[in-house]
CSV table of C-alpha atoms in Angstrom, one decimal:
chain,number,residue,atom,x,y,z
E,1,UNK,CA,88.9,93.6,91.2
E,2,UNK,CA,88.2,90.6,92.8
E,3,UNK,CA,88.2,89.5,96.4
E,4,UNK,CA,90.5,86.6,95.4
E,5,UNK,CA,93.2,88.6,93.6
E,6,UNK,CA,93.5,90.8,96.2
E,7,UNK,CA,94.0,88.1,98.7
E,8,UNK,CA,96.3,86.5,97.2
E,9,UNK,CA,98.3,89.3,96.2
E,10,UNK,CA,98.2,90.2,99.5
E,11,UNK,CA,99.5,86.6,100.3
E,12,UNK,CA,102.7,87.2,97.9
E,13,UNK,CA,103.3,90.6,99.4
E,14,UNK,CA,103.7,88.9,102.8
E,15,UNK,CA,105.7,86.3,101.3
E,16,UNK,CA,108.1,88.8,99.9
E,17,UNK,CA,108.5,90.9,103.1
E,18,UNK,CA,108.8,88.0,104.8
E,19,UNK,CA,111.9,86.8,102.9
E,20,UNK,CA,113.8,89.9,102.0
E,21,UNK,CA,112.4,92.9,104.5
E,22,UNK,CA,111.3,90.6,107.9
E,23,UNK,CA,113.4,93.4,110.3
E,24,UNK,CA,111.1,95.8,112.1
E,25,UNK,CA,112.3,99.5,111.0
E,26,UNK,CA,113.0,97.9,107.8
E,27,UNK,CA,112.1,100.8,105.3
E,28,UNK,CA,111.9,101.2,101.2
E,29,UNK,CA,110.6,103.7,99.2
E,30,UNK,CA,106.7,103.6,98.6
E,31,UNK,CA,107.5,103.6,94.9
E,32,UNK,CA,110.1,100.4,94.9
E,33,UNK,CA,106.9,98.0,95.7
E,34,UNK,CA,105.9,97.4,91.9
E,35,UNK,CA,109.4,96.7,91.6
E,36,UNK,CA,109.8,94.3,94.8
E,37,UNK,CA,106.3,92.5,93.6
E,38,UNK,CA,107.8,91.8,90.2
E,39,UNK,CA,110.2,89.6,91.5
E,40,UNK,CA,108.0,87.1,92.0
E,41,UNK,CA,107.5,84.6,89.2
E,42,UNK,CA,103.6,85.2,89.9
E,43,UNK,CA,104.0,89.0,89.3
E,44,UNK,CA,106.6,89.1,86.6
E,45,UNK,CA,105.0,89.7,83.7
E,46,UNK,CA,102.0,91.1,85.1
E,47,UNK,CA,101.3,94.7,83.8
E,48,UNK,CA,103.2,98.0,86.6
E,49,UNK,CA,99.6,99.5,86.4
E,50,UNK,CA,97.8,96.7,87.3
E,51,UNK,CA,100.5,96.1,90.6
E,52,UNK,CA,100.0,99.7,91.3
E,53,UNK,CA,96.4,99.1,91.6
E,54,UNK,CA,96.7,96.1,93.5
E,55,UNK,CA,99.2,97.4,96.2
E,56,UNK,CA,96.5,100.3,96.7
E,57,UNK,CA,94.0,98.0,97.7
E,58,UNK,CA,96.0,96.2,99.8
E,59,UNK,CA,98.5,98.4,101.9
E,60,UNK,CA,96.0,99.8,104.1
E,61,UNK,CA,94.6,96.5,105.3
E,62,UNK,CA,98.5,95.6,106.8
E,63,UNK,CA,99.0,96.3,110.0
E,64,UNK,CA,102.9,95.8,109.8
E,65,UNK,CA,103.4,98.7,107.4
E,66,UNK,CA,103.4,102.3,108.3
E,67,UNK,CA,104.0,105.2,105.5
E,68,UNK,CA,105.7,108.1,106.2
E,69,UNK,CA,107.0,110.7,103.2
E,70,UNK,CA,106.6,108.4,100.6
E,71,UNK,CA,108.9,105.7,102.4
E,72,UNK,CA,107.5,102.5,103.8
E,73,UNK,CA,108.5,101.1,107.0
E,74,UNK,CA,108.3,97.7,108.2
E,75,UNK,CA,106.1,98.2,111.4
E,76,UNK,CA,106.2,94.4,112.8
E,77,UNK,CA,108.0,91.6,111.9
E,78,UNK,CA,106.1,88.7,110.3
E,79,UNK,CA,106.1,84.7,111.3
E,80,UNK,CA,105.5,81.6,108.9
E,81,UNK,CA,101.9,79.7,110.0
E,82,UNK,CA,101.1,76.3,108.7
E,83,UNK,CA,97.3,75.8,109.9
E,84,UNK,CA,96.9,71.9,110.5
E,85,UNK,CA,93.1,71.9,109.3
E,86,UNK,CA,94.0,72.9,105.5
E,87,UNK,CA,98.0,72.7,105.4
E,88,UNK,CA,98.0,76.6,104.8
E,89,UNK,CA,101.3,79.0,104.8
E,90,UNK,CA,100.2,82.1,106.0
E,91,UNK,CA,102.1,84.6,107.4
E,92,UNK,CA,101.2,86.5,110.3
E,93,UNK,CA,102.3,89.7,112.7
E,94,UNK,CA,102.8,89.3,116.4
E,95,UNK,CA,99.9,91.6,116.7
E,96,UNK,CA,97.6,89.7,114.2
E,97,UNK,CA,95.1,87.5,115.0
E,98,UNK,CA,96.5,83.6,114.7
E,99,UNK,CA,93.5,82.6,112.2
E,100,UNK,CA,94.3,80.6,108.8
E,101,UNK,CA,94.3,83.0,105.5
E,102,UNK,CA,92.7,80.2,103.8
E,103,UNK,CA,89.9,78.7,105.8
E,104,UNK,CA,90.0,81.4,108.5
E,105,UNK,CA,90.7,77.8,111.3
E,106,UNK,CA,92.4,79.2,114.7
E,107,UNK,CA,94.0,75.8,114.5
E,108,UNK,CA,97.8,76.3,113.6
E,109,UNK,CA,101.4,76.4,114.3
E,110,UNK,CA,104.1,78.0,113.9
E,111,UNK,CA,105.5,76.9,110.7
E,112,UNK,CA,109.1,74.8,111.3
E,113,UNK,CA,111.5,74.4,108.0
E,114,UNK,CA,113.4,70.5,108.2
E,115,UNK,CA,115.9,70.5,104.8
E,116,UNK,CA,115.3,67.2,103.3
E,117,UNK,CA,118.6,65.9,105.2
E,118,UNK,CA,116.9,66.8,108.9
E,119,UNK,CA,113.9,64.5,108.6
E,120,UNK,CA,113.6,61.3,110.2
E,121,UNK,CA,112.2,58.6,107.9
């Protein structure tokens, strides 16, 4: 397995917590999350096996999720990063260090959604 698919795996995981299961205490069972991933487009049609495999390499390096009898539970609540350097979304825990996922630059901001209505031309 590659450094890259785990990454970004571990990219759409955040993504998915962050839109459905952002609530510290927030809890699922440990055996829901090949379920959860394959709601993503990127993931849906991707093999249960394969998830399984990926979401064992990548669980224990998140610091917002603690396991406890074979529940998960949101630890930390995550925020939306855009770094200015590469135009990155990453999403990062308060406790995290603020540092781009792509290019690892320190030089970003918290990530501010306009609807297309909201911007000034």
């Amino acid at each position: 397995m590659r450094d890259i698919e785990l990454k970004e795996f571990e990219w759409y995981f955040r993504d998915i917590i962050f839109r459905y299961y952002n609530e510290k205490g927030a809890e699922f069972e440990e055996n829901m999350l090949v379920d959860i991933m394959q709601t993503h487009l990127r993931y849906k049609h991707v093999d249960k096996s394969y998830i399984e495999e990926l979401i064992r390499h990548v669980i224990p390096n998140l610091s917002i999720i603690v396991r406890a009898d074979n529940k998960i539970i949101i630890d930390d609540v995550l925020e939306r990063y855009q770094c200015k350097d590469c135009l990155y979304l990453s999403y990062i825990a308060s406790r995290e260090e603020l540092r781009c996922s792509r290019c690892n630059s320190t030089n970003i901001n918290k990530f501010v959604f306009r609807r297309r209505d909201e911007v000034q031309r």
